């Protein structure tokens, strides 16, 4: 078999990363497309924008699967003068359908947070009841905040992080991990008994609050953490297709970059 319908791809996604795991505000699922369309090649990316759609088209992909949804907030008009409008028009003109796996990928067993926990080397990993898009686990041996920060940069293949701590030499062992923007889970992290939170997009007031509450935070960046979703999704679908005896090409978009540039003075 050399093709599956888009709706069959969605069913595979739902089996691996159930859509009912998504946060209520989220919009995981088909963003643009025809559920009855034959899919022979798939591209995988973090963000849907004209460049990733062009990558899909250049690789003869009928479908682009992203982590971040193209559509979350309601839109009243589609204009090529704004990014969402340009992206929708580019997808339609390029005949590329779009499927997004967002907070369901973050929350599901075997999803992004489990993948990151494994990369970092956490053991005894659990999912907090009130923070499904996160994980709590332990280091094999206690390490200083500075050493953990170095480990995170190495294991996640990122060049820079921001660290919030009262003492870089403090020994830590219990880690609260939340991909993307997880600072809203700060009190859940403390309740879980974590010494350190690893997440992205930490704002000033959240950092001040963390210092006051005595928990260290390593901000690995939104892109730095969630870029790994591309390989996770591609590998998962490759394995599923192989098990099904389906020959569908899976292409990882390697063109995406962190929009923040490290400025060394």
PDB file of C-alpha atoms in Angstrom:
ATOM      1  CA  UNK A   1       0.000   0.000   0.000  1.00  0.00           C
ATOM      2  CA  UNK A   2       1.409   3.385  -0.993  1.00  0.00           C
ATOM      3  CA  UNK A   3      -1.182   5.792   0.411  1.00  0.00           C
ATOM      4  CA  UNK A   4      -3.594   6.421   3.254  1.00  0.00           C
ATOM      5  CA  UNK A   5      -6.478   8.862   3.475  1.00  0.00           C
ATOM      6  CA  UNK A   6      -5.884  11.966   5.559  1.00  0.00           C
ATOM      7  CA  UNK A   7      -8.593  10.812   7.974  1.00  0.00           C
ATOM      8  CA  UNK A   8      -6.616   7.568   8.479  1.00  0.00           C
ATOM      9  CA  UNK A   9      -3.534   9.638   9.350  1.00  0.00           C
ATOM     10  CA  UNK A  10      -5.664  11.519  11.875  1.00  0.00           C
ATOM     11  CA  UNK A  11      -6.817   8.197  13.345  1.00  0.00           C
ATOM     12  CA  UNK A  12      -3.198   7.097  13.786  1.00  0.00           C
ATOM     13  CA  UNK A  13      -2.399  10.410  15.470  1.00  0.00           C
ATOM     14  CA  UNK A  14      -5.379  10.004  17.782  1.00  0.00           C
ATOM     15  CA  UNK A  15      -4.298   6.494  18.699  1.00  0.00           C
ATOM     16  CA  UNK A  16      -0.746   7.594  19.560  1.00  0.00           C
ATOM     17  CA  UNK A  17      -1.495  11.065  20.965  1.00  0.00           C
ATOM     18  CA  UNK A  18      -5.222  11.185  21.805  1.00  0.00           C
ATOM     19  CA  UNK A  19      -6.891  14.462  20.929  1.00  0.00           C
ATOM     20  CA  UNK A  20      -8.908  14.345  24.152  1.00  0.00           C
ATOM     21  CA  UNK A  21      -5.591  14.968  25.961  1.00  0.00           C
ATOM     22  CA  UNK A  22      -5.549  18.470  24.438  1.00  0.00           C
ATOM     23  CA  UNK A  23      -6.072  21.553  26.570  1.00  0.00           C
ATOM     24  CA  UNK A  24      -9.605  23.053  26.204  1.00  0.00           C
ATOM     25  CA  UNK A  25      -8.267  26.198  24.495  1.00  0.00           C
ATOM     26  CA  UNK A  26      -6.219  24.256  21.946  1.00  0.00           C
ATOM     27  CA  UNK A  27      -6.985  23.459  18.304  1.00  0.00           C
ATOM     28  CA  UNK A  28      -5.143  20.251  17.506  1.00  0.00           C
ATOM     29  CA  UNK A  29      -6.335  18.389  14.408  1.00  0.00           C
ATOM     30  CA  UNK A  30      -6.839  19.199  10.733  1.00  0.00           C
ATOM     31  CA  UNK A  31      -6.209  22.886  10.055  1.00  0.00           C
ATOM     32  CA  UNK A  32      -6.548  22.866   6.272  1.00  0.00           C
ATOM     33  CA  UNK A  33      -7.467  19.975   4.034  1.00  0.00           C
ATOM     34  CA  UNK A  34      -9.722  17.219   2.734  1.00  0.00           C
ATOM     35  CA  UNK A  35     -10.143  14.219   5.107  1.00  0.00           C
ATOM     36  CA  UNK A  36     -10.701  11.928   2.081  1.00  0.00           C
ATOM     37  CA  UNK A  37      -7.470  12.912   0.329  1.00  0.00           C
ATOM     38  CA  UNK A  38      -4.795  10.301  -0.488  1.00  0.00           C
ATOM     39  CA  UNK A  39      -1.531  10.945   1.366  1.00  0.00           C
ATOM     40  CA  UNK A  40       1.706   9.472  -0.025  1.00  0.00           C
ATOM     41  CA  UNK A  41       4.298  11.790   1.529  1.00  0.00           C
ATOM     42  CA  UNK A  42       4.286  13.790   4.782  1.00  0.00           C
ATOM     43  CA  UNK A  43       6.474  16.667   5.971  1.00  0.00           C
ATOM     44  CA  UNK A  44       6.951  17.401   9.678  1.00  0.00           C
ATOM     45  CA  UNK A  45       7.657  20.801  11.246  1.00  0.00           C
ATOM     46  CA  UNK A  46       7.346  22.858  14.411  1.00  0.00           C
ATOM     47  CA  UNK A  47       5.514  25.858  12.900  1.00  0.00           C
ATOM     48  CA  UNK A  48       3.239  26.229   9.886  1.00  0.00           C
ATOM     49  CA  UNK A  49       4.278  29.154   7.718  1.00  0.00           C
ATOM     50  CA  UNK A  50       4.978  29.689   4.011  1.00  0.00           C
ATOM     51  CA  UNK A  51       8.555  28.353   4.232  1.00  0.00           C
ATOM     52  CA  UNK A  52       7.553  25.017   5.799  1.00  0.00           C
ATOM     53  CA  UNK A  53       4.704  24.661   3.315  1.00  0.00           C
ATOM     54  CA  UNK A  54       7.196  25.231   0.495  1.00  0.00           C
ATOM     55  CA  UNK A  55       9.420  22.550   2.034  1.00  0.00           C
ATOM     56  CA  UNK A  56       6.465  20.157   1.955  1.00  0.00           C
ATOM     57  CA  UNK A  57       5.693  21.017  -1.662  1.00  0.00           C
ATOM     58  CA  UNK A  58       9.328  20.652  -2.742  1.00  0.00           C
ATOM     59  CA  UNK A  59       9.348  17.144  -1.253  1.00  0.00           C
ATOM     60  CA  UNK A  60       6.095  16.139  -3.004  1.00  0.00           C
ATOM     61  CA  UNK A  61       4.225  16.020   0.314  1.00  0.00           C
ATOM     62  CA  UNK A  62       0.446  16.237   0.292  1.00  0.00           C
ATOM     63  CA  UNK A  63       0.428  16.787   4.071  1.00  0.00           C
ATOM     64  CA  UNK A  64       2.347  18.938   6.552  1.00  0.00           C
ATOM     65  CA  UNK A  65       2.132  17.816  10.198  1.00  0.00           C
ATOM     66  CA  UNK A  66       3.109  20.531  12.669  1.00  0.00           C
ATOM     67  CA  UNK A  67       3.365  20.797  16.427  1.00  0.00           C
ATOM     68  CA  UNK A  68       2.070  24.360  16.706  1.00  0.00           C
ATOM     69  CA  UNK A  69      -1.411  24.827  15.191  1.00  0.00           C
ATOM     70  CA  UNK A  70      -1.909  27.238  12.342  1.00  0.00           C
ATOM     71  CA  UNK A  71      -5.306  28.248  13.736  1.00  0.00           C
ATOM     72  CA  UNK A  72      -6.106  28.810  17.419  1.00  0.00           C
ATOM     73  CA  UNK A  73      -7.834  32.186  17.669  1.00  0.00           C
ATOM     74  CA  UNK A  74     -10.898  32.870  15.493  1.00  0.00           C
ATOM     75  CA  UNK A  75     -10.159  34.815  12.317  1.00  0.00           C
ATOM     76  CA  UNK A  76     -12.649  37.038  10.487  1.00  0.00           C
ATOM     77  CA  UNK A  77     -10.753  37.546   7.250  1.00  0.00           C
ATOM     78  CA  UNK A  78      -7.906  35.970   5.304  1.00  0.00           C
ATOM     79  CA  UNK A  79      -5.404  38.545   4.061  1.00  0.00           C
ATOM     80  CA  UNK A  80      -2.039  37.818   2.496  1.00  0.00           C
ATOM     81  CA  UNK A  81      -0.703  40.889   4.293  1.00  0.00           C
ATOM     82  CA  UNK A  82      -0.628  39.003   7.608  1.00  0.00           C
ATOM     83  CA  UNK A  83       1.217  35.772   8.376  1.00  0.00           C
ATOM     84  CA  UNK A  84      -1.791  33.540   9.065  1.00  0.00           C
ATOM     85  CA  UNK A  85      -3.588  34.714   5.948  1.00  0.00           C
ATOM     86  CA  UNK A  86      -0.483  34.315   3.798  1.00  0.00           C
ATOM     87  CA  UNK A  87       0.064  30.829   5.227  1.00  0.00           C
ATOM     88  CA  UNK A  88      -3.489  29.679   4.547  1.00  0.00           C
ATOM     89  CA  UNK A  89      -3.373  30.996   0.986  1.00  0.00           C
ATOM     90  CA  UNK A  90       0.055  29.398   0.421  1.00  0.00           C
ATOM     91  CA  UNK A  91      -1.225  26.037   1.718  1.00  0.00           C
ATOM     92  CA  UNK A  92      -4.268  26.109  -0.545  1.00  0.00           C
ATOM     93  CA  UNK A  93      -2.319  27.251  -3.630  1.00  0.00           C
ATOM     94  CA  UNK A  94       0.387  24.656  -2.952  1.00  0.00           C
ATOM     95  CA  UNK A  95      -2.217  21.925  -2.438  1.00  0.00           C
ATOM     96  CA  UNK A  96      -0.666  21.014   0.938  1.00  0.00           C
ATOM     97  CA  UNK A  97      -3.001  19.942   3.747  1.00  0.00           C
ATOM     98  CA  UNK A  98      -2.123  20.755   7.353  1.00  0.00           C
ATOM     99  CA  UNK A  99      -2.562  18.667  10.514  1.00  0.00           C
ATOM    100  CA  UNK A 100      -1.392  19.891  13.934  1.00  0.00           C
ATOM    101  CA  UNK A 101      -0.598  17.870  17.059  1.00  0.00           C
ATOM    102  CA  UNK A 102      -0.160  20.360  19.872  1.00  0.00           C
ATOM    103  CA  UNK A 103      -1.019  19.934  23.553  1.00  0.00           C
ATOM    104  CA  UNK A 104      -2.134  16.361  22.882  1.00  0.00           C
ATOM    105  CA  UNK A 105       1.479  15.682  21.848  1.00  0.00           C
ATOM    106  CA  UNK A 106       2.695  17.471  24.996  1.00  0.00           C
ATOM    107  CA  UNK A 107       0.412  15.557  27.348  1.00  0.00           C
ATOM    108  CA  UNK A 108       0.081  12.043  25.904  1.00  0.00           C
ATOM    109  CA  UNK A 109       2.046   9.071  27.181  1.00  0.00           C
ATOM    110  CA  UNK A 110       5.042   8.717  24.878  1.00  0.00           C
ATOM    111  CA  UNK A 111       4.604  12.323  23.750  1.00  0.00           C
ATOM    112  CA  UNK A 112       6.923  15.313  23.830  1.00  0.00           C
ATOM    113  CA  UNK A 113       7.403  15.648  27.585  1.00  0.00           C
ATOM    114  CA  UNK A 114       8.190  11.946  27.954  1.00  0.00           C
ATOM    115  CA  UNK A 115      10.604  12.277  25.036  1.00  0.00           C
ATOM    116  CA  UNK A 116      12.359  15.259  26.674  1.00  0.00           C
ATOM    117  CA  UNK A 117      12.477  13.488  30.041  1.00  0.00           C
ATOM    118  CA  UNK A 118      14.219  10.576  28.352  1.00  0.00           C
ATOM    119  CA  UNK A 119      16.682  12.874  26.565  1.00  0.00           C
ATOM    120  CA  UNK A 120      17.606  14.580  29.835  1.00  0.00           C
ATOM    121  CA  UNK A 121      17.872  11.220  31.586  1.00  0.00           C
ATOM    122  CA  UNK A 122      15.135  11.436  34.209  1.00  0.00           C
ATOM    123  CA  UNK A 123      13.947   8.334  36.048  1.00  0.00           C
ATOM    124  CA  UNK A 124      10.746   7.474  37.949  1.00  0.00           C
ATOM    125  CA  UNK A 125       8.861   9.870  35.668  1.00  0.00           C
ATOM    126  CA  UNK A 126       5.248  10.711  36.554  1.00  0.00           C
ATOM    127  CA  UNK A 127       2.569  13.067  35.212  1.00  0.00           C
ATOM    128  CA  UNK A 128       1.180  15.547  37.764  1.00  0.00           C
ATOM    129  CA  UNK A 129      -2.617  15.348  37.939  1.00  0.00           C
ATOM    130  CA  UNK A 130      -3.104  19.100  37.627  1.00  0.00           C
ATOM    131  CA  UNK A 131      -0.368  19.632  35.048  1.00  0.00           C
ATOM    132  CA  UNK A 132      -0.869  17.083  32.240  1.00  0.00           C
ATOM    133  CA  UNK A 133       1.501  18.872  29.855  1.00  0.00           C
ATOM    134  CA  UNK A 134       4.437  18.265  32.194  1.00  0.00           C
ATOM    135  CA  UNK A 135       6.460  15.526  33.850  1.00  0.00           C
ATOM    136  CA  UNK A 136       8.269  15.114  37.181  1.00  0.00           C
ATOM    137  CA  UNK A 137      11.303  12.864  37.499  1.00  0.00           C
ATOM    138  CA  UNK A 138      14.569  12.308  39.301  1.00  0.00           C
ATOM    139  CA  UNK A 139      18.212  12.671  38.368  1.00  0.00           C
ATOM    140  CA  UNK A 140      20.296   9.540  38.812  1.00  0.00           C
ATOM    141  CA  UNK A 141      22.586  11.439  41.163  1.00  0.00           C
ATOM    142  CA  UNK A 142      22.216  14.908  42.676  1.00  0.00           C
ATOM    143  CA  UNK A 143      23.902  17.610  40.615  1.00  0.00           C
ATOM    144  CA  UNK A 144      24.514  21.310  41.003  1.00  0.00           C
ATOM    145  CA  UNK A 145      22.179  23.711  39.224  1.00  0.00           C
ATOM    146  CA  UNK A 146      25.134  24.758  37.057  1.00  0.00           C
ATOM    147  CA  UNK A 147      25.913  21.141  36.113  1.00  0.00           C
ATOM    148  CA  UNK A 148      22.255  20.427  35.353  1.00  0.00           C
ATOM    149  CA  UNK A 149      22.112  23.501  33.141  1.00  0.00           C
ATOM    150  CA  UNK A 150      25.144  22.263  31.206  1.00  0.00           C
ATOM    151  CA  UNK A 151      23.537  18.822  30.875  1.00  0.00           C
ATOM    152  CA  UNK A 152      20.294  20.324  29.570  1.00  0.00           C
ATOM    153  CA  UNK A 153      22.144  22.365  26.945  1.00  0.00           C
ATOM    154  CA  UNK A 154      24.069  19.292  25.829  1.00  0.00           C
ATOM    155  CA  UNK A 155      21.170  16.815  25.784  1.00  0.00           C
ATOM    156  CA  UNK A 156      18.701  19.226  24.117  1.00  0.00           C
ATOM    157  CA  UNK A 157      21.342  20.494  21.672  1.00  0.00           C
ATOM    158  CA  UNK A 158      20.887  24.167  22.500  1.00  0.00           C
ATOM    159  CA  UNK A 159      23.543  26.856  22.795  1.00  0.00           C
ATOM    160  CA  UNK A 160      22.108  29.014  25.539  1.00  0.00           C
ATOM    161  CA  UNK A 161      19.743  28.964  28.498  1.00  0.00           C
ATOM    162  CA  UNK A 162      18.598  31.400  31.185  1.00  0.00           C
ATOM    163  CA  UNK A 163      18.944  30.254  34.789  1.00  0.00           C
ATOM    164  CA  UNK A 164      16.994  31.503  37.792  1.00  0.00           C
ATOM    165  CA  UNK A 165      18.514  30.388  41.084  1.00  0.00           C
ATOM    166  CA  UNK A 166      19.752  31.626  44.424  1.00  0.00           C
ATOM    167  CA  UNK A 167      22.824  29.390  44.216  1.00  0.00           C
ATOM    168  CA  UNK A 168      24.359  27.799  41.098  1.00  0.00           C
ATOM    169  CA  UNK A 169      26.196  25.299  43.323  1.00  0.00           C
ATOM    170  CA  UNK A 170      23.037  24.080  45.058  1.00  0.00           C
ATOM    171  CA  UNK A 171      22.589  20.323  44.676  1.00  0.00           C
ATOM    172  CA  UNK A 172      19.305  19.296  43.051  1.00  0.00           C
ATOM    173  CA  UNK A 173      17.761  15.958  42.113  1.00  0.00           C
ATOM    174  CA  UNK A 174      14.000  16.255  41.503  1.00  0.00           C
ATOM    175  CA  UNK A 175      13.041  17.905  38.216  1.00  0.00           C
ATOM    176  CA  UNK A 176       9.762  19.383  36.961  1.00  0.00           C
ATOM    177  CA  UNK A 177       9.749  19.452  33.153  1.00  0.00           C
ATOM    178  CA  UNK A 178       7.257  21.303  30.934  1.00  0.00           C
ATOM    179  CA  UNK A 179       7.818  21.771  27.217  1.00  0.00           C
ATOM    180  CA  UNK A 180       7.066  25.154  25.669  1.00  0.00           C
ATOM    181  CA  UNK A 181       5.739  27.839  28.024  1.00  0.00           C
ATOM    182  CA  UNK A 182       5.377  26.107  31.383  1.00  0.00           C
ATOM    183  CA  UNK A 183       5.900  28.902  33.898  1.00  0.00           C
ATOM    184  CA  UNK A 184       2.189  28.821  34.716  1.00  0.00           C
ATOM    185  CA  UNK A 185       2.885  25.457  36.353  1.00  0.00           C
ATOM    186  CA  UNK A 186       5.287  27.028  38.888  1.00  0.00           C
ATOM    187  CA  UNK A 187       3.154  26.252  41.934  1.00  0.00           C
ATOM    188  CA  UNK A 188       2.502  22.715  40.620  1.00  0.00           C
ATOM    189  CA  UNK A 189       6.263  22.274  40.369  1.00  0.00           C
ATOM    190  CA  UNK A 190       6.692  23.308  44.001  1.00  0.00           C
ATOM    191  CA  UNK A 191       3.806  21.088  45.093  1.00  0.00           C
ATOM    192  CA  UNK A 192       5.488  18.142  43.337  1.00  0.00           C
ATOM    193  CA  UNK A 193       8.587  18.624  45.482  1.00  0.00           C
ATOM    194  CA  UNK A 194      10.789  19.605  42.539  1.00  0.00           C
ATOM    195  CA  UNK A 195      14.086  21.381  43.126  1.00  0.00           C
ATOM    196  CA  UNK A 196      14.218  22.706  39.559  1.00  0.00           C
ATOM    197  CA  UNK A 197      11.754  23.550  36.806  1.00  0.00           C
ATOM    198  CA  UNK A 198      12.921  23.144  33.197  1.00  0.00           C
ATOM    199  CA  UNK A 199      10.716  24.977  30.714  1.00  0.00           C
ATOM    200  CA  UNK A 200      10.688  27.880  28.237  1.00  0.00           C
ATOM    201  CA  UNK A 201       9.397  31.437  27.879  1.00  0.00           C
ATOM    202  CA  UNK A 202       9.945  32.385  31.539  1.00  0.00           C
ATOM    203  CA  UNK A 203       8.982  36.008  32.125  1.00  0.00           C
ATOM    204  CA  UNK A 204      10.458  38.433  34.639  1.00  0.00           C
ATOM    205  CA  UNK A 205       7.702  38.225  37.259  1.00  0.00           C
ATOM    206  CA  UNK A 206       7.656  34.425  37.117  1.00  0.00           C
ATOM    207  CA  UNK A 207      11.417  34.425  37.680  1.00  0.00           C
ATOM    208  CA  UNK A 208      11.073  36.753  40.669  1.00  0.00           C
ATOM    209  CA  UNK A 209       8.320  34.524  42.062  1.00  0.00           C
ATOM    210  CA  UNK A 210      10.512  31.438  41.638  1.00  0.00           C
ATOM    211  CA  UNK A 211      13.342  33.080  43.593  1.00  0.00           C
ATOM    212  CA  UNK A 212      10.924  34.038  46.353  1.00  0.00           C
ATOM    213  CA  UNK A 213       9.563  30.496  46.540  1.00  0.00           C
ATOM    214  CA  UNK A 214      13.016  28.899  46.539  1.00  0.00           C
ATOM    215  CA  UNK A 215      12.804  26.848  43.340  1.00  0.00           C
ATOM    216  CA  UNK A 216      15.421  27.090  40.582  1.00  0.00           C
ATOM    217  CA  UNK A 217      14.363  27.450  36.944  1.00  0.00           C
ATOM    218  CA  UNK A 218      16.210  26.619  33.733  1.00  0.00           C
ATOM    219  CA  UNK A 219      14.656  28.372  30.734  1.00  0.00           C
ATOM    220  CA  UNK A 220      15.750  26.294  27.742  1.00  0.00           C
ATOM    221  CA  UNK A 221      13.681  28.364  25.322  1.00  0.00           C
ATOM    222  CA  UNK A 222      10.447  27.513  23.575  1.00  0.00           C
ATOM    223  CA  UNK A 223      12.188  26.534  20.353  1.00  0.00           C
ATOM    224  CA  UNK A 224      15.004  24.738  22.165  1.00  0.00           C
ATOM    225  CA  UNK A 225      12.563  22.366  23.835  1.00  0.00           C
ATOM    226  CA  UNK A 226       9.897  21.951  21.193  1.00  0.00           C
ATOM    227  CA  UNK A 227      12.115  21.543  18.114  1.00  0.00           C
ATOM    228  CA  UNK A 228      12.391  17.924  19.255  1.00  0.00           C
ATOM    229  CA  UNK A 229       8.699  17.433  18.414  1.00  0.00           C
ATOM    230  CA  UNK A 230       9.634  17.193  14.715  1.00  0.00           C
ATOM    231  CA  UNK A 231      11.805  14.088  15.123  1.00  0.00           C
ATOM    232  CA  UNK A 232       9.391  12.576  17.645  1.00  0.00           C
ATOM    233  CA  UNK A 233       6.420  12.864  15.271  1.00  0.00           C
ATOM    234  CA  UNK A 234       8.339  11.707  12.204  1.00  0.00           C
ATOM    235  CA  UNK A 235       9.824   8.674  13.970  1.00  0.00           C
ATOM    236  CA  UNK A 236       6.432   7.740  15.415  1.00  0.00           C
ATOM    237  CA  UNK A 237       4.687   7.795  12.028  1.00  0.00           C
ATOM    238  CA  UNK A 238       7.548   5.969  10.312  1.00  0.00           C
ATOM    239  CA  UNK A 239       7.202   3.152  12.837  1.00  0.00           C
ATOM    240  CA  UNK A 240       3.412   3.048  12.480  1.00  0.00           C
ATOM    241  CA  UNK A 241       3.603   2.939   8.687  1.00  0.00           C
ATOM    242  CA  UNK A 242       6.242   0.200   8.807  1.00  0.00           C
ATOM    243  CA  UNK A 243       4.046  -1.867  11.136  1.00  0.00           C
ATOM    244  CA  UNK A 244       1.101  -1.372   8.784  1.00  0.00           C
ATOM    245  CA  UNK A 245       3.117  -2.210   5.677  1.00  0.00           C
ATOM    246  CA  UNK A 246       2.408   1.243   4.240  1.00  0.00           C
ATOM    247  CA  UNK A 247       5.026   3.015   2.115  1.00  0.00           C
ATOM    248  CA  UNK A 248       4.584   6.681   2.986  1.00  0.00           C
ATOM    249  CA  UNK A 249       7.545   9.037   2.888  1.00  0.00           C
ATOM    250  CA  UNK A 250       8.284  11.055   6.049  1.00  0.00           C
ATOM    251  CA  UNK A 251      10.379  14.208   5.670  1.00  0.00           C
ATOM    252  CA  UNK A 252      11.669  16.277   8.607  1.00  0.00           C
ATOM    253  CA  UNK A 253      11.936  19.994   7.973  1.00  0.00           C
ATOM    254  CA  UNK A 254      15.416  21.056   9.100  1.00  0.00           C
ATOM    255  CA  UNK A 255      15.077  24.676   7.971  1.00  0.00           C
ATOM    256  CA  UNK A 256      13.442  26.045  11.126  1.00  0.00           C
ATOM    257  CA  UNK A 257      15.586  28.108  13.474  1.00  0.00           C
ATOM    258  CA  UNK A 258      15.213  29.778  16.832  1.00  0.00           C
ATOM    259  CA  UNK A 259      14.006  33.331  16.121  1.00  0.00           C
ATOM    260  CA  UNK A 260      16.128  34.630  19.010  1.00  0.00           C
ATOM    261  CA  UNK A 261      19.763  35.332  18.142  1.00  0.00           C
ATOM    262  CA  UNK A 262      22.406  35.071  20.883  1.00  0.00           C
ATOM    263  CA  UNK A 263      24.319  38.360  20.914  1.00  0.00           C
ATOM    264  CA  UNK A 264      27.827  37.892  22.305  1.00  0.00           C
ATOM    265  CA  UNK A 265      29.327  41.219  23.365  1.00  0.00           C
TER     266      UNK A 265
END
